[in-house]
């Protein structure tokens, strides 16, 4: 199915060549079906407003190629004069037959160049959306499997419109969130005060037990000394032959 196409003012051709255009047979997925009876102009277009690169070819007023270049696309040379690439958005595979290997190489070179530019543009757009907290939007370079429509060619009004940036703020939640650290800190302080009081109590008990133990040691030493003195007296009496009275 072909649609009439009129390039918009925001798109400018940046490279053009001529080639025979083919599309893969949707039934067999193997055979090529020619979409032009003769060589036609195939051009790379750049949309400065949406920062998008597209490959466009017209047969008269009909768009036989309308393919947005995305970072995951690959252009493959299948022979010295033929190359192809898959476009999941258009749900097809395009093939181009060139008059010389030089024209094929030049087209492939430009494909790689604009593919890299599309990748950088996508990364920059994502970074900008993250910084400004703008709701994510899928650009025309997204791999959406859908047939060509006039809206997808020229862009819809929704795509041209700039979305309003909504700043999500919740001022009511701020006092509660700010109060949480102070409440948590107060709880921790009380916990450590209780721990310190417990440690002081345990320290006092240990000191008392140590003093008591020291006193017992002194008492045991005194009793031991008394036993030793008594044992010496008994030993002296036995050595003198004085047996203790029974």
PDB file of C-alpha atoms in Angstrom:
ATOM      1  CA  UNK A   1       0.000   0.000   0.000  1.00  0.00           C
ATOM      2  CA  UNK A   2       1.411   3.393  -0.971  1.00  0.00           C
ATOM      3  CA  UNK A   3       0.495   6.774   0.366  1.00  0.00           C
ATOM      4  CA  UNK A   4       0.831  10.197  -1.139  1.00  0.00           C
ATOM      5  CA  UNK A   5       3.656  12.103   0.436  1.00  0.00           C
ATOM      6  CA  UNK A   6       4.584  15.761   0.578  1.00  0.00           C
ATOM      7  CA  UNK A   7       7.760  16.629   2.537  1.00  0.00           C
ATOM      8  CA  UNK A   8       7.144  19.120   5.318  1.00  0.00           C
ATOM      9  CA  UNK A   9       9.040  22.391   5.578  1.00  0.00           C
ATOM     10  CA  UNK A  10      10.967  21.116   8.595  1.00  0.00           C
ATOM     11  CA  UNK A  11      12.554  18.225   6.650  1.00  0.00           C
ATOM     12  CA  UNK A  12      15.507  18.806   4.379  1.00  0.00           C
ATOM     13  CA  UNK A  13      17.255  16.258   2.115  1.00  0.00           C
ATOM     14  CA  UNK A  14      20.890  15.803   3.177  1.00  0.00           C
ATOM     15  CA  UNK A  15      21.963  13.052   0.750  1.00  0.00           C
ATOM     16  CA  UNK A  16      20.385  11.605  -2.393  1.00  0.00           C
ATOM     17  CA  UNK A  17      21.164   8.776  -4.773  1.00  0.00           C
ATOM     18  CA  UNK A  18      19.314   6.642  -7.296  1.00  0.00           C
ATOM     19  CA  UNK A  19      18.449   2.977  -6.965  1.00  0.00           C
ATOM     20  CA  UNK A  20      15.866   0.325  -7.773  1.00  0.00           C
ATOM     21  CA  UNK A  21      13.617  -0.178  -4.751  1.00  0.00           C
ATOM     22  CA  UNK A  22      12.391  -3.550  -3.487  1.00  0.00           C
ATOM     23  CA  UNK A  23      10.455  -4.844  -0.498  1.00  0.00           C
ATOM     24  CA  UNK A  24      10.453  -8.344   0.905  1.00  0.00           C
ATOM     25  CA  UNK A  25       7.456 -10.474  -0.015  1.00  0.00           C
ATOM     26  CA  UNK A  26       5.201 -10.361   3.089  1.00  0.00           C
ATOM     27  CA  UNK A  27       4.010 -13.900   2.413  1.00  0.00           C
ATOM     28  CA  UNK A  28       7.227 -15.791   1.761  1.00  0.00           C
ATOM     29  CA  UNK A  29       9.617 -13.448   3.618  1.00  0.00           C
ATOM     30  CA  UNK A  30      12.220 -14.622   1.084  1.00  0.00           C
ATOM     31  CA  UNK A  31      11.480 -13.179  -2.356  1.00  0.00           C
ATOM     32  CA  UNK A  32      11.932  -9.545  -3.329  1.00  0.00           C
ATOM     33  CA  UNK A  33       9.044  -7.590  -4.831  1.00  0.00           C
ATOM     34  CA  UNK A  34      10.006  -4.525  -6.914  1.00  0.00           C
ATOM     35  CA  UNK A  35       8.174  -1.370  -5.876  1.00  0.00           C
ATOM     36  CA  UNK A  36       9.586   0.780  -8.673  1.00  0.00           C
ATOM     37  CA  UNK A  37       9.743  -0.038 -12.375  1.00  0.00           C
ATOM     38  CA  UNK A  38      12.952   1.930 -12.809  1.00  0.00           C
ATOM     39  CA  UNK A  39      15.628   3.589 -10.701  1.00  0.00           C
ATOM     40  CA  UNK A  40      14.220   6.336  -8.477  1.00  0.00           C
ATOM     41  CA  UNK A  41      15.680   8.934  -6.160  1.00  0.00           C
ATOM     42  CA  UNK A  42      16.334   7.685  -2.630  1.00  0.00           C
ATOM     43  CA  UNK A  43      17.124  10.423  -0.116  1.00  0.00           C
ATOM     44  CA  UNK A  44      18.099  10.829   3.509  1.00  0.00           C
ATOM     45  CA  UNK A  45      15.980  13.502   5.164  1.00  0.00           C
ATOM     46  CA  UNK A  46      16.631  15.267   8.461  1.00  0.00           C
ATOM     47  CA  UNK A  47      13.805  16.629  10.595  1.00  0.00           C
ATOM     48  CA  UNK A  48      15.424  19.356  12.698  1.00  0.00           C
ATOM     49  CA  UNK A  49      12.319  19.832  14.831  1.00  0.00           C
ATOM     50  CA  UNK A  50      12.114  16.239  15.999  1.00  0.00           C
ATOM     51  CA  UNK A  51      15.821  15.482  15.490  1.00  0.00           C
ATOM     52  CA  UNK A  52      14.952  12.469  13.344  1.00  0.00           C
ATOM     53  CA  UNK A  53      16.614  10.958  10.256  1.00  0.00           C
ATOM     54  CA  UNK A  54      14.512   9.203   7.607  1.00  0.00           C
ATOM     55  CA  UNK A  55      15.015   7.450   4.287  1.00  0.00           C
ATOM     56  CA  UNK A  56      12.385   8.527   1.780  1.00  0.00           C
ATOM     57  CA  UNK A  57      11.796   7.547  -1.830  1.00  0.00           C
ATOM     58  CA  UNK A  58       8.968   8.670  -4.076  1.00  0.00           C
ATOM     59  CA  UNK A  59       7.630   7.090  -7.212  1.00  0.00           C
ATOM     60  CA  UNK A  60       5.723  10.031  -8.577  1.00  0.00           C
ATOM     61  CA  UNK A  61       3.741  11.232  -5.564  1.00  0.00           C
ATOM     62  CA  UNK A  62       3.694   7.836  -3.832  1.00  0.00           C
ATOM     63  CA  UNK A  63       6.047   7.120  -0.940  1.00  0.00           C
ATOM     64  CA  UNK A  64       7.578   3.698  -1.645  1.00  0.00           C
ATOM     65  CA  UNK A  65      10.108   4.134   1.178  1.00  0.00           C
ATOM     66  CA  UNK A  66       9.415   5.967   4.422  1.00  0.00           C
ATOM     67  CA  UNK A  67      11.806   4.546   6.983  1.00  0.00           C
ATOM     68  CA  UNK A  68      12.894   6.251  10.191  1.00  0.00           C
ATOM     69  CA  UNK A  69      16.475   5.391  11.120  1.00  0.00           C
ATOM     70  CA  UNK A  70      16.857   4.017  14.640  1.00  0.00           C
ATOM     71  CA  UNK A  71      20.043   3.050  16.565  1.00  0.00           C
ATOM     72  CA  UNK A  72      19.335  -0.694  16.307  1.00  0.00           C
ATOM     73  CA  UNK A  73      18.983  -0.769  12.504  1.00  0.00           C
ATOM     74  CA  UNK A  74      21.675  -2.354  10.335  1.00  0.00           C
ATOM     75  CA  UNK A  75      22.311  -1.875   6.627  1.00  0.00           C
ATOM     76  CA  UNK A  76      23.729  -5.051   5.071  1.00  0.00           C
ATOM     77  CA  UNK A  77      25.508  -5.363   1.736  1.00  0.00           C
ATOM     78  CA  UNK A  78      24.346  -8.642   0.236  1.00  0.00           C
ATOM     79  CA  UNK A  79      26.212  -8.222  -3.062  1.00  0.00           C
ATOM     80  CA  UNK A  80      28.403  -5.678  -4.825  1.00  0.00           C
ATOM     81  CA  UNK A  81      25.409  -3.617  -5.906  1.00  0.00           C
ATOM     82  CA  UNK A  82      22.618  -4.603  -3.506  1.00  0.00           C
ATOM     83  CA  UNK A  83      21.937  -3.752   0.121  1.00  0.00           C
ATOM     84  CA  UNK A  84      19.050  -4.106   2.540  1.00  0.00           C
ATOM     85  CA  UNK A  85      17.787  -3.135   6.006  1.00  0.00           C
ATOM     86  CA  UNK A  86      14.861  -4.180   8.181  1.00  0.00           C
ATOM     87  CA  UNK A  87      12.336  -1.658   9.467  1.00  0.00           C
ATOM     88  CA  UNK A  88      10.195  -3.146  12.219  1.00  0.00           C
ATOM     89  CA  UNK A  89       8.122   0.054  12.401  1.00  0.00           C
ATOM     90  CA  UNK A  90       7.039  -0.418   8.798  1.00  0.00           C
ATOM     91  CA  UNK A  91       7.018  -4.199   9.329  1.00  0.00           C
ATOM     92  CA  UNK A  92       9.074  -4.844   6.201  1.00  0.00           C
ATOM     93  CA  UNK A  93      12.559  -5.211   4.771  1.00  0.00           C
ATOM     94  CA  UNK A  94      13.736  -2.725   2.155  1.00  0.00           C
ATOM     95  CA  UNK A  95      16.199  -3.580  -0.605  1.00  0.00           C
ATOM     96  CA  UNK A  96      18.092  -1.243  -2.927  1.00  0.00           C
ATOM     97  CA  UNK A  97      19.793  -2.144  -6.197  1.00  0.00           C
ATOM     98  CA  UNK A  98      22.498   0.353  -7.242  1.00  0.00           C
ATOM     99  CA  UNK A  99      24.177   0.942 -10.571  1.00  0.00           C
ATOM    100  CA  UNK A 100      27.664   0.560  -9.067  1.00  0.00           C
ATOM    101  CA  UNK A 101      29.481  -0.653  -5.980  1.00  0.00           C
ATOM    102  CA  UNK A 102      30.588   2.924  -5.297  1.00  0.00           C
ATOM    103  CA  UNK A 103      26.989   4.144  -4.961  1.00  0.00           C
ATOM    104  CA  UNK A 104      26.179   1.237  -2.653  1.00  0.00           C
ATOM    105  CA  UNK A 105      29.204   1.955  -0.433  1.00  0.00           C
ATOM    106  CA  UNK A 106      28.328   5.645  -0.231  1.00  0.00           C
ATOM    107  CA  UNK A 107      24.751   4.888   0.772  1.00  0.00           C
ATOM    108  CA  UNK A 108      25.954   2.396   3.419  1.00  0.00           C
ATOM    109  CA  UNK A 109      28.422   4.953   4.753  1.00  0.00           C
ATOM    110  CA  UNK A 110      25.686   7.554   5.145  1.00  0.00           C
ATOM    111  CA  UNK A 111      23.406   4.984   6.770  1.00  0.00           C
ATOM    112  CA  UNK A 112      26.004   4.302   9.465  1.00  0.00           C
ATOM    113  CA  UNK A 113      26.666   8.013   9.945  1.00  0.00           C
ATOM    114  CA  UNK A 114      23.011   8.934  10.430  1.00  0.00           C
ATOM    115  CA  UNK A 115      22.382   5.847  12.564  1.00  0.00           C
ATOM    116  CA  UNK A 116      25.081   7.057  14.973  1.00  0.00           C
ATOM    117  CA  UNK A 117      23.596  10.561  14.906  1.00  0.00           C
ATOM    118  CA  UNK A 118      20.190   9.076  15.765  1.00  0.00           C
ATOM    119  CA  UNK A 119      21.739   7.193  18.693  1.00  0.00           C
ATOM    120  CA  UNK A 120      23.370  10.344  20.077  1.00  0.00           C
ATOM    121  CA  UNK A 121      20.160  12.319  19.610  1.00  0.00           C
ATOM    122  CA  UNK A 122      18.187   9.657  21.488  1.00  0.00           C
ATOM    123  CA  UNK A 123      20.655   9.614  24.396  1.00  0.00           C
ATOM    124  CA  UNK A 124      20.653  13.401  24.609  1.00  0.00           C
ATOM    125  CA  UNK A 125      16.858  13.443  24.564  1.00  0.00           C
ATOM    126  CA  UNK A 126      16.694  10.877  27.369  1.00  0.00           C
ATOM    127  CA  UNK A 127      19.172  12.853  29.479  1.00  0.00           C
ATOM    128  CA  UNK A 128      17.154  16.026  28.951  1.00  0.00           C
ATOM    129  CA  UNK A 129      13.938  14.285  29.987  1.00  0.00           C
ATOM    130  CA  UNK A 130      15.591  12.900  33.122  1.00  0.00           C
ATOM    131  CA  UNK A 131      16.894  16.331  34.125  1.00  0.00           C
ATOM    132  CA  UNK A 132      13.599  18.120  33.567  1.00  0.00           C
ATOM    133  CA  UNK A 133      11.387  15.229  34.765  1.00  0.00           C
ATOM    134  CA  UNK A 134       9.398  15.450  31.563  1.00  0.00           C
ATOM    135  CA  UNK A 135       7.130  12.449  30.877  1.00  0.00           C
ATOM    136  CA  UNK A 136       8.775  10.036  28.480  1.00  0.00           C
ATOM    137  CA  UNK A 137       7.747  10.202  24.839  1.00  0.00           C
ATOM    138  CA  UNK A 138       8.496   7.736  22.092  1.00  0.00           C
ATOM    139  CA  UNK A 139      10.052   9.517  19.148  1.00  0.00           C
ATOM    140  CA  UNK A 140       9.291   8.642  15.582  1.00  0.00           C
ATOM    141  CA  UNK A 141      12.466   6.552  15.670  1.00  0.00           C
ATOM    142  CA  UNK A 142      10.857   4.009  17.990  1.00  0.00           C
ATOM    143  CA  UNK A 143      10.526   0.477  16.700  1.00  0.00           C
ATOM    144  CA  UNK A 144       6.740   0.316  16.642  1.00  0.00           C
ATOM    145  CA  UNK A 145       5.368  -2.259  14.291  1.00  0.00           C
ATOM    146  CA  UNK A 146       2.666  -0.451  12.386  1.00  0.00           C
ATOM    147  CA  UNK A 147       1.949   0.225   8.704  1.00  0.00           C
ATOM    148  CA  UNK A 148       2.656   3.561   7.102  1.00  0.00           C
ATOM    149  CA  UNK A 149       0.001   6.196   7.539  1.00  0.00           C
ATOM    150  CA  UNK A 150      -0.184   9.819   6.394  1.00  0.00           C
ATOM    151  CA  UNK A 151       0.143  10.843  10.025  1.00  0.00           C
ATOM    152  CA  UNK A 152       3.312   8.817  10.491  1.00  0.00           C
ATOM    153  CA  UNK A 153       4.828  10.390   7.396  1.00  0.00           C
ATOM    154  CA  UNK A 154       4.172  14.029   8.150  1.00  0.00           C
ATOM    155  CA  UNK A 155       3.763  13.781  11.897  1.00  0.00           C
ATOM    156  CA  UNK A 156       0.548  14.217  13.860  1.00  0.00           C
ATOM    157  CA  UNK A 157      -0.597  17.335  15.637  1.00  0.00           C
ATOM    158  CA  UNK A 158       0.053  15.577  18.927  1.00  0.00           C
ATOM    159  CA  UNK A 159       3.652  14.957  17.945  1.00  0.00           C
ATOM    160  CA  UNK A 160       4.118  18.587  16.976  1.00  0.00           C
ATOM    161  CA  UNK A 161       2.637  19.871  20.182  1.00  0.00           C
ATOM    162  CA  UNK A 162       4.961  20.469  23.110  1.00  0.00           C
ATOM    163  CA  UNK A 163       3.713  18.697  26.229  1.00  0.00           C
ATOM    164  CA  UNK A 164       3.271  20.692  29.383  1.00  0.00           C
ATOM    165  CA  UNK A 165       5.764  19.897  32.098  1.00  0.00           C
ATOM    166  CA  UNK A 166       4.000  18.866  35.268  1.00  0.00           C
ATOM    167  CA  UNK A 167       5.980  19.323  38.439  1.00  0.00           C
ATOM    168  CA  UNK A 168       4.861  16.845  41.033  1.00  0.00           C
ATOM    169  CA  UNK A 169       5.268  18.395  44.474  1.00  0.00           C
ATOM    170  CA  UNK A 170       3.785  17.278  47.757  1.00  0.00           C
ATOM    171  CA  UNK A 171       4.293  20.107  50.261  1.00  0.00           C
ATOM    172  CA  UNK A 172       1.971  18.474  52.795  1.00  0.00           C
ATOM    173  CA  UNK A 173       4.262  15.518  53.112  1.00  0.00           C
ATOM    174  CA  UNK A 174       7.374  17.603  53.808  1.00  0.00           C
ATOM    175  CA  UNK A 175       6.749  18.416  57.502  1.00  0.00           C
ATOM    176  CA  UNK A 176       6.168  14.759  58.302  1.00  0.00           C
ATOM    177  CA  UNK A 177       9.250  13.701  56.393  1.00  0.00           C
ATOM    178  CA  UNK A 178      11.342  16.394  58.074  1.00  0.00           C
ATOM    179  CA  UNK A 179      10.055  15.410  61.494  1.00  0.00           C
ATOM    180  CA  UNK A 180      11.054  11.786  61.106  1.00  0.00           C
ATOM    181  CA  UNK A 181      14.818  12.294  61.668  1.00  0.00           C
ATOM    182  CA  UNK A 182      14.220  14.263  64.889  1.00  0.00           C
ATOM    183  CA  UNK A 183      11.835  11.659  66.271  1.00  0.00           C
ATOM    184  CA  UNK A 184      14.247   8.899  65.378  1.00  0.00           C
ATOM    185  CA  UNK A 185      17.136  10.814  66.998  1.00  0.00           C
ATOM    186  CA  UNK A 186      15.165  11.347  70.215  1.00  0.00           C
ATOM    187  CA  UNK A 187      14.365   7.637  70.431  1.00  0.00           C
ATOM    188  CA  UNK A 188      18.028   6.727  69.957  1.00  0.00           C
ATOM    189  CA  UNK A 189      19.062   9.245  72.647  1.00  0.00           C
ATOM    190  CA  UNK A 190      16.634   7.764  75.177  1.00  0.00           C
ATOM    191  CA  UNK A 191      17.840   4.278  74.304  1.00  0.00           C
ATOM    192  CA  UNK A 192      21.466   5.163  74.978  1.00  0.00           C
ATOM    193  CA  UNK A 193      20.562   6.951  78.219  1.00  0.00           C
ATOM    194  CA  UNK A 194      18.909   3.750  79.435  1.00  0.00           C
ATOM    195  CA  UNK A 195      21.934   1.718  78.342  1.00  0.00           C
ATOM    196  CA  UNK A 196      24.259   4.112  80.213  1.00  0.00           C
ATOM    197  CA  UNK A 197      22.182   3.869  83.390  1.00  0.00           C
ATOM    198  CA  UNK A 198      22.282   0.070  83.158  1.00  0.00           C
ATOM    199  CA  UNK A 199      26.056   0.121  82.694  1.00  0.00           C
ATOM    200  CA  UNK A 200      26.481   2.401  85.709  1.00  0.00           C
ATOM    201  CA  UNK A 201      24.372   0.053  87.827  1.00  0.00           C
ATOM    202  CA  UNK A 202      26.359  -2.968  86.693  1.00  0.00           C
ATOM    203  CA  UNK A 203      29.602  -1.134  87.414  1.00  0.00           C
ATOM    204  CA  UNK A 204      28.468  -0.351  90.952  1.00  0.00           C
ATOM    205  CA  UNK A 205      27.565  -4.014  91.514  1.00  0.00           C
ATOM    206  CA  UNK A 206      30.921  -5.176  90.198  1.00  0.00           C
ATOM    207  CA  UNK A 207      32.750  -2.691  92.452  1.00  0.00           C
ATOM    208  CA  UNK A 208      30.850  -3.897  95.512  1.00  0.00           C
ATOM    209  CA  UNK A 209      31.531  -7.519  94.624  1.00  0.00           C
ATOM    210  CA  UNK A 210      35.231  -6.746  94.164  1.00  0.00           C
ATOM    211  CA  UNK A 211      35.430  -5.026  97.533  1.00  0.00           C
ATOM    212  CA  UNK A 212      33.660  -7.946  99.163  1.00  0.00           C
ATOM    213  CA  UNK A 213      35.999 -10.379  97.464  1.00  0.00           C
ATOM    214  CA  UNK A 214      39.027  -8.361  98.631  1.00  0.00           C
ATOM    215  CA  UNK A 215      37.739  -8.421 102.212  1.00  0.00           C
ATOM    216  CA  UNK A 216      37.242 -12.182 102.037  1.00  0.00           C
ATOM    217  CA  UNK A 217      40.785 -12.641 100.747  1.00  0.00           C
ATOM    218  CA  UNK A 218      42.152 -10.652 103.695  1.00  0.00           C
ATOM    219  CA  UNK A 219      40.077 -12.747 106.094  1.00  0.00           C
ATOM    220  CA  UNK A 220      41.307 -15.957 104.495  1.00  0.00           C
ATOM    221  CA  UNK A 221      44.914 -14.734 104.765  1.00  0.00           C
ATOM    222  CA  UNK A 222      44.435 -13.983 108.451  1.00  0.00           C
ATOM    223  CA  UNK A 223      42.910 -17.424 109.098  1.00  0.00           C
ATOM    224  CA  UNK A 224      45.728 -19.071 107.145  1.00  0.00           C
ATOM    225  CA  UNK A 225      48.338 -17.198 109.174  1.00  0.00           C
ATOM    226  CA  UNK A 226      46.617 -18.306 112.387  1.00  0.00           C
ATOM    227  CA  UNK A 227      46.588 -21.944 111.205  1.00  0.00           C
ATOM    228  CA  UNK A 228      50.259 -21.712 110.290  1.00  0.00           C
ATOM    229  CA  UNK A 229      51.166 -20.324 113.745  1.00  0.00           C
ATOM    230  CA  UNK A 230      49.176 -23.075 115.453  1.00  0.00           C
ATOM    231  CA  UNK A 231      50.858 -25.702 113.288  1.00  0.00           C
ATOM    232  CA  UNK A 232      54.325 -24.333 114.172  1.00  0.00           C
ATOM    233  CA  UNK A 233      53.558 -24.431 117.892  1.00  0.00           C
ATOM    234  CA  UNK A 234      52.389 -28.017 117.648  1.00  0.00           C
ATOM    235  CA  UNK A 235      55.463 -28.944 115.629  1.00  0.00           C
ATOM    236  CA  UNK A 236      57.799 -27.419 118.260  1.00  0.00           C
ATOM    237  CA  UNK A 237      56.047 -29.255 121.096  1.00  0.00           C
ATOM    238  CA  UNK A 238      56.282 -32.553 119.253  1.00  0.00           C
ATOM    239  CA  UNK A 239      59.963 -32.031 118.523  1.00  0.00           C
ATOM    240  CA  UNK A 240      60.644 -31.387 122.237  1.00  0.00           C
ATOM    241  CA  UNK A 241      58.905 -34.606 123.213  1.00  0.00           C
ATOM    242  CA  UNK A 242      55.985 -32.923 124.734  1.00  0.00           C
ATOM    243  CA  UNK A 243      52.991 -34.646 123.359  1.00  0.00           C
ATOM    244  CA  UNK A 244      49.832 -32.742 123.555  1.00  0.00           C
ATOM    245  CA  UNK A 245      47.439 -33.863 126.173  1.00  0.00           C
ATOM    246  CA  UNK A 246      44.735 -36.088 124.925  1.00  0.00           C
TER     247      UNK A 246
END
